[in-house]
PDB file of C-alpha atoms in Angstrom:
ATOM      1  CA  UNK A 120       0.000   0.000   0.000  1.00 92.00           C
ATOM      2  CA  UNK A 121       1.627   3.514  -0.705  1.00 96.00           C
ATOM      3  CA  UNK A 122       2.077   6.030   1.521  1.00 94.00           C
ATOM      4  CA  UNK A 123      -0.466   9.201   1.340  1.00 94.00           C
ATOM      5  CA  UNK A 124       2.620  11.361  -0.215  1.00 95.00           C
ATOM      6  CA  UNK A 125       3.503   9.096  -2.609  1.00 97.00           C
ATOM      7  CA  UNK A 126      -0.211   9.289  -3.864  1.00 97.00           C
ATOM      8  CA  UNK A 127       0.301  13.417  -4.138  1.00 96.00           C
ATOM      9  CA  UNK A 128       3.552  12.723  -5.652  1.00 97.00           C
ATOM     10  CA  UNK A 129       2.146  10.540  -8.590  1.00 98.00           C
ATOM     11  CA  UNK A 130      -1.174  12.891  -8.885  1.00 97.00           C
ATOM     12  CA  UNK A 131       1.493  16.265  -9.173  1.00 97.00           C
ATOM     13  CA  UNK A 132       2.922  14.021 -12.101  1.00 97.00           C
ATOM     14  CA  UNK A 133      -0.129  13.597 -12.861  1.00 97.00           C
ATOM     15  CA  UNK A 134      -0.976  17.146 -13.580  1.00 96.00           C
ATOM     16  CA  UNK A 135       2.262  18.096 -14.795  1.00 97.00           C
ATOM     17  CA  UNK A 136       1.741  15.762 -17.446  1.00 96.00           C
ATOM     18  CA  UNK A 137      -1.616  17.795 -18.815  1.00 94.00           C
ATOM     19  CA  UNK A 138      -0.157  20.644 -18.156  1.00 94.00           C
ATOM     20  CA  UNK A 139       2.450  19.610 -21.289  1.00 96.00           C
ATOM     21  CA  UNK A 140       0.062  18.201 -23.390  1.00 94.00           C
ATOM     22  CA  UNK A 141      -1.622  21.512 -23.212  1.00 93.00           C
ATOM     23  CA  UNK A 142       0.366  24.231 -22.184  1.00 95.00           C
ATOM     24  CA  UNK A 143      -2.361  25.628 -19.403  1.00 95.00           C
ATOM     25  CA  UNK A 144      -0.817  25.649 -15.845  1.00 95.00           C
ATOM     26  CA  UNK A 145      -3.112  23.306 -13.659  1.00 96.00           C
ATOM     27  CA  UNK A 146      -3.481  23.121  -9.873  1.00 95.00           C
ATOM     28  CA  UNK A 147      -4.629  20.205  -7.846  1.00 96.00           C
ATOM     29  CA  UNK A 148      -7.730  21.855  -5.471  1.00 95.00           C
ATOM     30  CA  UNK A 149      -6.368  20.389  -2.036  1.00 93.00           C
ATOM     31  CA  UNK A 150      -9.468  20.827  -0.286  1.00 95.00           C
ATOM     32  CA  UNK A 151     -11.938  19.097  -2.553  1.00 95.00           C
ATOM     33  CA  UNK A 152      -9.688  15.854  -2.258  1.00 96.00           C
ATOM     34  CA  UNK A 153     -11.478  12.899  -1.039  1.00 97.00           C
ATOM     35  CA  UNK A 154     -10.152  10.262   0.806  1.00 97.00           C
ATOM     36  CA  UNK A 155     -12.026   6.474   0.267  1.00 97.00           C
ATOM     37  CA  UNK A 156     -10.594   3.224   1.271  1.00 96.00           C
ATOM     38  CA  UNK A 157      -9.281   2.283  -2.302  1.00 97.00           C
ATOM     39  CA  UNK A 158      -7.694   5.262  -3.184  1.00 97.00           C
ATOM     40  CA  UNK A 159      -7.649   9.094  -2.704  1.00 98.00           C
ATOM     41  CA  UNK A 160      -9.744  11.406  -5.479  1.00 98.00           C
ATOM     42  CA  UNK A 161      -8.247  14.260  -6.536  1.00 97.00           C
ATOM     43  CA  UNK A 162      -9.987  17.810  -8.337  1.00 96.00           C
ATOM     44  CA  UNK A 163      -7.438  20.062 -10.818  1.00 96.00           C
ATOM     45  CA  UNK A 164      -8.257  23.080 -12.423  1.00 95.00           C
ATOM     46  CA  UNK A 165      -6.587  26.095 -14.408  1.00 95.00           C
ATOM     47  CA  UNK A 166      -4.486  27.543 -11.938  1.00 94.00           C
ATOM     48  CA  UNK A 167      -5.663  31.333 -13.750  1.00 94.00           C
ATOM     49  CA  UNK A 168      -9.017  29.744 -12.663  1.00 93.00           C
ATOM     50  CA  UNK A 169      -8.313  28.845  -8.949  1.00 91.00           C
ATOM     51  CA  UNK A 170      -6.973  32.322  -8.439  1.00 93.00           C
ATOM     52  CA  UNK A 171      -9.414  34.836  -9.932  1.00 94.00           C
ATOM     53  CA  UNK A 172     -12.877  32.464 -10.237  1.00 93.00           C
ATOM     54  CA  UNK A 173     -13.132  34.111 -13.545  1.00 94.00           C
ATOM     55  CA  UNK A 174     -14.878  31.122 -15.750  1.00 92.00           C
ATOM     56  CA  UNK A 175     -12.856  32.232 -18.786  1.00 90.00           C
ATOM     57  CA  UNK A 176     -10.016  30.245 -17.476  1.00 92.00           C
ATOM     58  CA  UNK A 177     -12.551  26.931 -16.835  1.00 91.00           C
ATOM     59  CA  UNK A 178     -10.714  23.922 -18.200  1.00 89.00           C
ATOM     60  CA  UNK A 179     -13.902  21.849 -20.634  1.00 88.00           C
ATOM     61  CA  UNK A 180     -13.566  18.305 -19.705  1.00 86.00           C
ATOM     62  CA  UNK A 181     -11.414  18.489 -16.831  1.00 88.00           C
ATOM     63  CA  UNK A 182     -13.037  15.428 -14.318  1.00 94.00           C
ATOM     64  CA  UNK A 183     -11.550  13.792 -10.905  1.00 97.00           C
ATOM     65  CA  UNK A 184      -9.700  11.418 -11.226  1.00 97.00           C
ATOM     66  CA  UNK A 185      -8.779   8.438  -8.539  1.00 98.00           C
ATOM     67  CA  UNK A 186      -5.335   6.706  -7.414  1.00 98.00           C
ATOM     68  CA  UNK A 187      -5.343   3.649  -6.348  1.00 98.00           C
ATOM     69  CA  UNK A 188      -3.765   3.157  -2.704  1.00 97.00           C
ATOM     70  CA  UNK A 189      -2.657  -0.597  -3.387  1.00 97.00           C
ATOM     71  CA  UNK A 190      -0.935  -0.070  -7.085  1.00 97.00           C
ATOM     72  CA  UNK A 191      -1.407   3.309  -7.245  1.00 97.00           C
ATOM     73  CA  UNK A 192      -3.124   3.760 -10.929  1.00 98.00           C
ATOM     74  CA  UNK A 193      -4.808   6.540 -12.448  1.00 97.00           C
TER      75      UNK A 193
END
């Protein structure tokens, strides 16, 4: 089973890897993270988004997505 920070660490790679693919800075939103027996759920967003709540900066098609504690997949 991994570790809670290991489970950040692979969502932040995670992100980092949209945030190539489409050149728009992403944030995961900490507080809407939630925690289940199988695996932790994590929220992302435009970062421009997080910080001004202007909807011009809403990523379309942007869901949760879950890690797995035991294997820790997407």
């Amino acid at each position: 089973m991994l570790t809670k920070n290991e489970i950040e660490k692979i969502g932040q790679e995670y992100i980092n890897e949209i945030q190539k693919r489409t050149g728009i800075e992403m944030i995961i939103v900490s507080y809407r993270t939630i925690e289940k027996p199988y695996g932790f759920i994590y929220s992302y967003t435009s970062k421009k988004l997080f910080e001004t709540k202007d909807d011009r900066y809403a990523v379309a098609g942007n869901a949760p997505f879950l890690i797995e504690k035991e294997t820790g997949n997407i």
